Structures are given as C-alpha cells and as structure tokens.
Coordinates of C-alpha atoms and ligand atoms in Angstrom, one line a residue:
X39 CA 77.9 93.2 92.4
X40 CA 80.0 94.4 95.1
X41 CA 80.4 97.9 95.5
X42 CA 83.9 99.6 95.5
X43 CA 84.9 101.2 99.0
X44 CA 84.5 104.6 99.4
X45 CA 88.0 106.4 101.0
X46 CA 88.1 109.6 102.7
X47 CA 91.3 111.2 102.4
X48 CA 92.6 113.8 104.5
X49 CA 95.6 115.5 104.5
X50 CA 97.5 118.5 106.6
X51 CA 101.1 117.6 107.0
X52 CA 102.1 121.0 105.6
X53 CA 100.3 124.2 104.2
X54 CA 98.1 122.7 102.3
X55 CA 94.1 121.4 103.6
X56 CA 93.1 118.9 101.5
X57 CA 90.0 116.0 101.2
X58 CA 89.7 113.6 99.1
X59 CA 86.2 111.0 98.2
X60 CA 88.0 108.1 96.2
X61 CA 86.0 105.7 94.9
X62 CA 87.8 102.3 94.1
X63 CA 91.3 102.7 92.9
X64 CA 90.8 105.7 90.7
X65 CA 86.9 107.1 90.8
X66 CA 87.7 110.5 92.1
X67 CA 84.7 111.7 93.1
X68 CA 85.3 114.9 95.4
X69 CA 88.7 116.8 95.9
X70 CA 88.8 120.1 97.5
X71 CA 92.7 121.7 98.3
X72 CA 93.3 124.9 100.3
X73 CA 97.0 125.9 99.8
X74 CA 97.6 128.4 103.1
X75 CA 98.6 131.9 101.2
X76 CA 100.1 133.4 104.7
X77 CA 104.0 131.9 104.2
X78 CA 104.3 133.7 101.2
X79 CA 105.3 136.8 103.6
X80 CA 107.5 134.9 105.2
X81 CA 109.6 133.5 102.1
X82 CA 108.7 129.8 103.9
X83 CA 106.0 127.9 105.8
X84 CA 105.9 129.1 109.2
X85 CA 104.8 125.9 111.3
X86 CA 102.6 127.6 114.5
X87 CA 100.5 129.4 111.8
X88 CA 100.6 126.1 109.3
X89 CA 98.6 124.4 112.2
X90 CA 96.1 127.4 113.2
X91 CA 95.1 127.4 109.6
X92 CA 94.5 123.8 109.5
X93 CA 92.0 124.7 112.5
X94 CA 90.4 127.0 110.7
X95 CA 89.9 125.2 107.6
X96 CA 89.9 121.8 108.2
X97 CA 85.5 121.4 108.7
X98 CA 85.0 123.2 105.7
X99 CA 87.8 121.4 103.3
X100 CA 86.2 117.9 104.2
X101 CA 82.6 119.4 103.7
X102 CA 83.5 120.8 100.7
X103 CA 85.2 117.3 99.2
X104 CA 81.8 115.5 100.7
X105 CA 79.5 117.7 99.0
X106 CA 81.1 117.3 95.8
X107 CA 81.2 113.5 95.7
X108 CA 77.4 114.0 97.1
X109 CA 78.1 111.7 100.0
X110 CA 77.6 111.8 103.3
X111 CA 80.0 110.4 106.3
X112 CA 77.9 107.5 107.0
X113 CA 78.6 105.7 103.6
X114 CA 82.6 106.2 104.0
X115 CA 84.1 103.0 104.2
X116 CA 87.3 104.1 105.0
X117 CA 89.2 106.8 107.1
X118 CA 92.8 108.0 105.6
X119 CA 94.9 110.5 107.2
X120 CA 98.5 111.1 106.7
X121 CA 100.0 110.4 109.8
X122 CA 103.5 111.6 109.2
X123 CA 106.1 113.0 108.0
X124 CA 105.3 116.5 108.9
X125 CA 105.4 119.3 111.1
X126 CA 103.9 117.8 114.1
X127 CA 101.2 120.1 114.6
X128 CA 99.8 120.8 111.6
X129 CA 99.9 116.7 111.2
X130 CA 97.8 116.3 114.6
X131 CA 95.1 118.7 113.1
X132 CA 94.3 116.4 110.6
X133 CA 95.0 113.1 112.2
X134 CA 92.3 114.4 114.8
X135 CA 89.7 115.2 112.7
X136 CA 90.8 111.9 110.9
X137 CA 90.0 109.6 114.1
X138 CA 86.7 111.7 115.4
X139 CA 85.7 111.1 112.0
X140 CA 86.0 107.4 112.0
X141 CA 84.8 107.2 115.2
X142 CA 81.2 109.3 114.3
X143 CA 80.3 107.2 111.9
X144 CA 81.9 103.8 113.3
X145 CA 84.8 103.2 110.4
X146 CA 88.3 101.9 110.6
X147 CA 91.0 104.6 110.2
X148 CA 94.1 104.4 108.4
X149 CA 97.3 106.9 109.2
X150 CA 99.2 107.2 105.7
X151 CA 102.9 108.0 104.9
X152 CA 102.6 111.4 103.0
X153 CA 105.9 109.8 101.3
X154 CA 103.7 106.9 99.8
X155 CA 100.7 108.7 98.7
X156 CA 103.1 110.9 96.4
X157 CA 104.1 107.8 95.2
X158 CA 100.7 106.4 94.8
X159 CA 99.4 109.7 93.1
X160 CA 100.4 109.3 89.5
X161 CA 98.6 106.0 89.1
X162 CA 95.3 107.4 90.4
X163 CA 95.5 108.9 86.9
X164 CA 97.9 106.7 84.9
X165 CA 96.8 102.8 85.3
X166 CA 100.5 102.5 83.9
X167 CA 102.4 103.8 86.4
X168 CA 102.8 100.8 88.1
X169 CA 105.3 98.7 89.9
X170 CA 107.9 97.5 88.5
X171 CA 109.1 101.1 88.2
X172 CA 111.9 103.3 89.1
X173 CA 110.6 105.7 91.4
X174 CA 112.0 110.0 92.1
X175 CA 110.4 111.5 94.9
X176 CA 111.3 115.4 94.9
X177 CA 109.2 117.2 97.4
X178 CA 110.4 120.6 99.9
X179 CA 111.0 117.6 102.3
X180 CA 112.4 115.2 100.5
X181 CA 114.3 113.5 97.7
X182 CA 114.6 110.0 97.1
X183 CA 115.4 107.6 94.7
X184 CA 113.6 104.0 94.6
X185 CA 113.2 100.8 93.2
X186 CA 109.8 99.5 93.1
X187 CA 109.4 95.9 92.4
X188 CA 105.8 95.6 94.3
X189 CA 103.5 98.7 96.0
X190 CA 104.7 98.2 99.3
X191 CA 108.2 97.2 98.9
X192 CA 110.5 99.8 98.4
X193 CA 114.5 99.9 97.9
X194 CA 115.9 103.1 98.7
X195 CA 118.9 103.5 96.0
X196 CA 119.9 107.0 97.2
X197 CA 118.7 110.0 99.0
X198 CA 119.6 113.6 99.6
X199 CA 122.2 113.6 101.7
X200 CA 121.2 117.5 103.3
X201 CA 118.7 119.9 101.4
X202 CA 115.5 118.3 99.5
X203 CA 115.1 118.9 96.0
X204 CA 112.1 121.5 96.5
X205 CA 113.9 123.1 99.6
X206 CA 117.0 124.0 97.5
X207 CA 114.4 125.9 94.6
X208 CA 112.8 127.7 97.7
X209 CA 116.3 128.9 99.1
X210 CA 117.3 129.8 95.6
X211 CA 114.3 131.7 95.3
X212 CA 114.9 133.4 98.6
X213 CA 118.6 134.5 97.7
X214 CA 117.4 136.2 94.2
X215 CA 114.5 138.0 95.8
X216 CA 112.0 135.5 93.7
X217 CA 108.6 134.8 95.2
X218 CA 107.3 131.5 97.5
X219 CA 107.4 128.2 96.5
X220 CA 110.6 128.9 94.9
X221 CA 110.2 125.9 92.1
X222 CA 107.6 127.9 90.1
X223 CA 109.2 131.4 90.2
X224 CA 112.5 129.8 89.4
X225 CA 110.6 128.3 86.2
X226 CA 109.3 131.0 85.3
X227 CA 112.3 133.1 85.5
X228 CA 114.5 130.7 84.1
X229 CA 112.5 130.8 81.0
X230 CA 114.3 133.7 79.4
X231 CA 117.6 133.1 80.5
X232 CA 120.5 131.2 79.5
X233 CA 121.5 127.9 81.5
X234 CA 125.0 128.1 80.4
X235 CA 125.6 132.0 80.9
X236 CA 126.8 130.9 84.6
X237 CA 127.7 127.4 85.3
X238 CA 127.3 126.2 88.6
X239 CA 128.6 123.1 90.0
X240 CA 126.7 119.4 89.9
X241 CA 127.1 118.0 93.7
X242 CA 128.1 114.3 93.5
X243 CA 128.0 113.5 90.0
X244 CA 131.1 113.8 89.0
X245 CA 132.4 111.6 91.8
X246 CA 131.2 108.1 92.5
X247 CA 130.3 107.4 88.6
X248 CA 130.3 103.5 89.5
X249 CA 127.7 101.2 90.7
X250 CA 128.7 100.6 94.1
X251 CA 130.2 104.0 95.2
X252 CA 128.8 105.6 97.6
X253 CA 127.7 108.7 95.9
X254 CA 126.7 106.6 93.1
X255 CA 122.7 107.5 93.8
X256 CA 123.3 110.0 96.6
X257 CA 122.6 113.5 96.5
X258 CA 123.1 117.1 97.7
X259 CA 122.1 120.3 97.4
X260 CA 123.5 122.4 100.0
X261 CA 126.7 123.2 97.9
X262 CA 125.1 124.4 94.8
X263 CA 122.7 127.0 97.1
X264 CA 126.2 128.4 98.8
X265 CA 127.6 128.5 95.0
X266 CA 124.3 130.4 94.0
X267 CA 125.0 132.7 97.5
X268 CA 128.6 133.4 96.0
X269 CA 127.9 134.3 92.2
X270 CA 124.6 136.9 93.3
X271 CA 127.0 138.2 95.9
X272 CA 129.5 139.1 92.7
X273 CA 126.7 140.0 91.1
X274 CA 125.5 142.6 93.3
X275 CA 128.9 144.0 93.7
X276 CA 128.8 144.5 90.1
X277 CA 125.0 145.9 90.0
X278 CA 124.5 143.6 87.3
X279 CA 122.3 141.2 89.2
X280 CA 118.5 142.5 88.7
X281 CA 119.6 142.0 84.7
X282 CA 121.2 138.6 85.2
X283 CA 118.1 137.1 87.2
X284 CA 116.5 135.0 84.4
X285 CA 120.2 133.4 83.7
X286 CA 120.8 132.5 87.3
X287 CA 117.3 131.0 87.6
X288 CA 118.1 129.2 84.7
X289 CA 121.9 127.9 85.9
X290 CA 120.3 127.0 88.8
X291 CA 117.8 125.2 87.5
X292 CA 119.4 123.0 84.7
X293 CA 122.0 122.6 87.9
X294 CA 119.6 120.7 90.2
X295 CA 117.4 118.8 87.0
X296 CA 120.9 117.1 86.0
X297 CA 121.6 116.0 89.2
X298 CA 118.2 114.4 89.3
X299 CA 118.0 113.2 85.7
X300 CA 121.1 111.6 85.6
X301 CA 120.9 109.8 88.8
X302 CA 117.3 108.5 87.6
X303 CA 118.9 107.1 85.0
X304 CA 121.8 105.0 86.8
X305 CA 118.7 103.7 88.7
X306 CA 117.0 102.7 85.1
X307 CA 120.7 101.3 83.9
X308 CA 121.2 99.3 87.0
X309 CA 117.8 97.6 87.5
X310 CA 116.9 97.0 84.0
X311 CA 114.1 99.1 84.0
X312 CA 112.5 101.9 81.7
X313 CA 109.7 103.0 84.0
X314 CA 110.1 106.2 85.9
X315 CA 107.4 107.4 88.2
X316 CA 107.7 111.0 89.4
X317 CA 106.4 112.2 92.4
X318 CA 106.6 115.3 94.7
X319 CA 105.8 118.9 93.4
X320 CA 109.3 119.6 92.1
X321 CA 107.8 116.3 89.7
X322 CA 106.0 119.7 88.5
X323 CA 109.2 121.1 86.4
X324 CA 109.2 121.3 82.8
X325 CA 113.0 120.9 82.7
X326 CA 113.1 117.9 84.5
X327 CA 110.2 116.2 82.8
X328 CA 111.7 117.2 79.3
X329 CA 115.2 115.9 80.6
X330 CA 114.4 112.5 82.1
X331 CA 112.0 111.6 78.5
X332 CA 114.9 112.7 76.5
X333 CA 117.3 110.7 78.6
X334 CA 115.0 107.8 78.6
X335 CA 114.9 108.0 74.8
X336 CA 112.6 105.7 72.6
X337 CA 111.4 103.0 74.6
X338 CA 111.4 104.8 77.7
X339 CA 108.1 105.4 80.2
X340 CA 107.9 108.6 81.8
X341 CA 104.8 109.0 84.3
X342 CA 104.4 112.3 85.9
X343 CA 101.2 113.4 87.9
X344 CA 99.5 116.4 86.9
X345 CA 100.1 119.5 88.8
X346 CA 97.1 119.2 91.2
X347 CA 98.1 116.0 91.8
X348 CA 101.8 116.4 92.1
X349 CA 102.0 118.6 95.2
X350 CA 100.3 117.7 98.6
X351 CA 96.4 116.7 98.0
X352 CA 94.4 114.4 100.5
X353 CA 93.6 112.2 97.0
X354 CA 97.1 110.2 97.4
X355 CA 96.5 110.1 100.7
X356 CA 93.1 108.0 100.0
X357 CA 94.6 106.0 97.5
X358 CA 97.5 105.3 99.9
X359 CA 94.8 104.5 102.9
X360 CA 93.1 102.1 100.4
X361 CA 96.1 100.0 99.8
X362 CA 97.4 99.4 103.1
X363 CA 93.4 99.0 104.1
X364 CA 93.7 96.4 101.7
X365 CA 96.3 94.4 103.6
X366 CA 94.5 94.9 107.0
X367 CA 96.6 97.8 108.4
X368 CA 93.9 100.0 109.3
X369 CA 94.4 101.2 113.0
X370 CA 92.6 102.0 115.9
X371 CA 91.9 105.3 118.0
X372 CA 95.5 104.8 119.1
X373 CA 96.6 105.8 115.5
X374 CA 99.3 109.1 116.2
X375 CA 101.0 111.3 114.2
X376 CA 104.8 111.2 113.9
X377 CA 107.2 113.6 112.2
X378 CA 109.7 111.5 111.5
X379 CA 107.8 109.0 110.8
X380 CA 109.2 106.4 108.7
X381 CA 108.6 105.1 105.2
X382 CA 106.8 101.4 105.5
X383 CA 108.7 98.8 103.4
X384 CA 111.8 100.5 102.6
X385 CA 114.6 99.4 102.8
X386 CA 118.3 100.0 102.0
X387 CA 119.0 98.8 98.9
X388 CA 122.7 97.0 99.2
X389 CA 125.0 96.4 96.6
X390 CA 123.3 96.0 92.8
X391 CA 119.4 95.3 93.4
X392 CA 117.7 92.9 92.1
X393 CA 116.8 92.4 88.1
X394 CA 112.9 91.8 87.8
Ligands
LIG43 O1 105.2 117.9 97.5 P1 105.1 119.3 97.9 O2 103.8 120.0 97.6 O3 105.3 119.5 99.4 C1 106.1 118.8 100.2 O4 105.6 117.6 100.6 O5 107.2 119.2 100.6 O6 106.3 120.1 97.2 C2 106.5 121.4 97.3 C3 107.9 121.8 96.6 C4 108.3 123.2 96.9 O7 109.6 123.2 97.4 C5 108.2 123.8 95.5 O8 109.2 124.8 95.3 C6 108.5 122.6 94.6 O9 107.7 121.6 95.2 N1 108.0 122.9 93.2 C7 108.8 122.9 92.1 C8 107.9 123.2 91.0 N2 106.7 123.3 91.4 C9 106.7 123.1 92.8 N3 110.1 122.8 92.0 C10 110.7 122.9 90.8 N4 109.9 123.2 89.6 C11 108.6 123.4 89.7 N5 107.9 123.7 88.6
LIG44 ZN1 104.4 116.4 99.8

C-alpha cells in the first residue's frame, strides 16, 4: 500500500505563526497557531513588529505542529510555505525557514498563494466543498468573488474595488472605539442592536443590477466606512453615541453582509450553481453565514470553514502545497516571496461564464 505524503505547512504572511502536519488530503495530524497579541495596541498589524515575532516564534510553532503529529523532519515529504501575498517581511520569515527546512532534510519545497489555501481550507474538513462551486473570499486583504469549475482554474467574477471585506470591519471598529480584529467586536456588539435603527448605504448594488455591468459583481467598501465616519461624528455631537454603539455595529454590519450576500448570489444565478464555498475570516460571521443559507434557500450548499480554519492557519497552506505538488510545481531554493504575488489560474472572467 502506498503511503499518503506527509505536508508540512507553514505559514507567516501576516500576524499569525502557524504549522501544519497534513497527512493525505485531509489527515490533520498536528496544527499549532500563534496569533501575535502586540497589534491590538495599535488598532492594526504593525508590519516591522509582524516580522520580529515571526523570528521569535517561528522554531517553536513548527516544533510544536511536529511534536503533535509525532513526526520528525526526515519523514516530511513535502515543504509548503506561503510565498505571497503578504507583507514582505513577515512572508520572508517563513519562506526561509520553509527552504532551510527542505533543504535539511533533502525535500522539494512548494511556495503557496495564501489566497488559495483559504480556498482550499473548507474542504480539508468538508469532502463537499468541492469544485464546481461558487467561491467568496473575504479576508483583511482581500475580497473576491469566483467561479470554480476545477481546483486550479479560477474565474474572477468581481473584486473589491478599494477596502477588503475584513479591512472595512477593522476600520469600523476603529472609528467606534471597538477592539482589534474589528469583525469579531463588531459581532459581538451588533448583537443587541438594531440593523435598521441607522441605515447606511449598500456601495454598488443598487447600480449595475445586470449581468454585464460593470458593477454587476464589483465591490466597495470605502463609501460605507466614510458614511459610518459621518453618522458617529452626529452622534457624538449629540452625546448619544456610547448608547447607540450596538445599533451602529449592527447597521454596519447587515450593510457590508448584503453587499456580499447578494453579489454571491448573482454569481450562483449566473453560473447555474448552488455551491458556495466561503473563505477568509470575515467567512467567520454569523450574519453572513445565516444570510447567504437563507438566500440560497432549499436546495442550496453553503460550506463554511470552521473558525480555526477560516482565518490564517499553515493547514491550508499544506493542503494548497499538496495540490500544486501534485501537478509538479514544487520549486527549488530559488523559491521567493512576493507581496503581490499573483493568484495562479485566475483569470478575468468576461462576459457570462461558462454553464458547467
Ligand atoms: O483571513 P484573515 O485571518 O487574514 C487575512 O488574510 O487578512 O482575516 C482576518 C479578517 C479581519 O479583518 C477580521 O476583522 C475579519 O477577518 N473577521 C471577521 C469576523 N471574524 C474575523 N469579520 C466579520 N465577522 C467576523 N465574525
Ligand atoms: Zn488570510
């Protein structure tokens, strides 16, 4: 019998540490995450002190994942490090260790698109959540909205066109004086106020409601944050705002989760297609989870990773590594990180996509 490879993932593109053991497609065997607790003071990750905790960390986060999949280096297979997007050196910290690594214990290396281990990291837990499948992507960096026929071939239907998703919950938070990550303090607040107490605008879905428009799938968020800037400016003037908190949170909220809902769900309309795969840690919010199933309705397929798995972990990244391992992309010593790195196999989708 052969014996399923055995991926080390590693991942440092932001603030958090992570290794991953994965064994096969889905045998988890060792996970360890260190989220970096220091941005909190600064409302935001700070990118010189992103990368000096990556130093600092780094030995004992893959030491840690080894231990608990009781393996040593010498029986890894496989090598996967996200290689970009990212700030550049918190990337190179990882990428590093990635490559001496590999070369230690004589293995091929992989550099991984953080991008496409978010979207690989529901189906390490839900053999369902695979292609064909409409595909959101909300992260602090990004926000996208695909059409996955295949893993590895990916139409790009729409993107943000200036804030990300998770960037626009941070600022949010920032401007009512919630804690970092914004997304999670926003939740929580939000859950004793009233969405509809203070209505705030929907960017670009009012506009471009056919297939073909060019707002059609795009986004933005940097509207709604200067609408949000305006009403807790009024707000203050009044002194109501400490009181009105929990109804803001809750505006803004429902505010971005339609956006995102209904512009999943011209994507499902257009290609046919009642699989949606989440991704990204804004995949973590209750509203837009509860949204997108009731918008689906009956019939519908709504995967969503678990919270662990939904913001950055080095386990995508080794599920990633072992699919483009797979098809014989694993690199050499040369491997380097990029931040702008760009997504393998997308492409633009043009005009309607195709029905599968
Ligand atoms: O994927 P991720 O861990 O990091 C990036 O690759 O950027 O995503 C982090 C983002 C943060 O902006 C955070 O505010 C957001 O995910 N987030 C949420 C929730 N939990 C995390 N946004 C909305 N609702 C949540 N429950
Ligand atoms: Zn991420």
């Amino acid at each position: 019998m052969t014996r399923e490879p055995l991926v080390l993932g590693i991942e440092t593109s932001c603030d958090e540490t992570s290794a991953a053991v994965l064994r096969g497609e889905r045998g988890l065997l060792g996970h360890v995450i260190f989220t970096q607790d220091v941005h909190r003071l600064y409302g935001g990750v700070v990118p010189e002190l992103a990368s000096r905790a990556h130093l600092r960390t780094v030995d004992d986060v893959v030491d840690g994942a080894l231990r608990e999949a009781g393996v040593g280096l010498d029986e890894i297979d496989l090598v996967a490090v996200t290689a970009g997007p990212g700030l550049i050196g918190a990337l190179l910290v990882g990428l590093a260790w990635g490559k001496a690594a590999a070369w230690a214990a004589g293995k091929p290396v992989v550099g991984v698109h953080h991008m496409e281990g978010h979207l690989f990291a529901t189906h390490l837990e839900h053999p369902g959540a695979g292609p064909p499948f409409v595909a959101l992507l909300v992260s602090g960096g990004h926000t996208m909205l695909l059409w996955v026929p295949a893993w590895g071939e990916y139409h790009l239907l729409g993107a943000t066109r200036d804030d990300a998703a998770g960037e626009a919950f941070d600022k949010a938070a920032r401007i009512l004086g919630l804690e970092y990550p914004g997304g999670p303090s926003i939740q929580r607040a939000a859950e004793s106020g009233d969405p509809k107490r203070h209505p705030l605008p929907r960017p670009l879905l009012n506009r471009g409601e056919r297939l073909g428009d060019p707002e059609y799938y795009e986004m933005s968020f940097s509207g709604l944050k200067n609408a949000l800037r305006l009403l807790v400016r009024s707000l203050e003037a009044e002194g109501r705002l400490a009181e009105e908190v929990p109804h803001v949170a809750a505006s803004f909220q429902a505010a971005v989760v339609d956006v995102l809902a209904e512009k999943t769900v011209r994507a499902v309309r257009e290609t046919g297609c009642r699989r949606v795969v989440l991704g990204g840690g804004v995949a973590n919010s209750r509203a837009l989870r509860e949204s997108l199933r009731r918008r689906l309705g009956e019939g519908g397929e709504l995967y969503a990773p678990s919270p662990r798995l939904s913001t950055d972990n080095a386990a995508m990244i080794a599920r990633a590594g072992l699919f483009r391992w797979r098809r014989g992309e694993a690199g050499g010593l040369d491997l380097n990180a990029r931040a702008d790195l760009p997504f393998p196999g997308l492409v633009r989708a043009s005009g309607a996509v195709a029905r599968r």
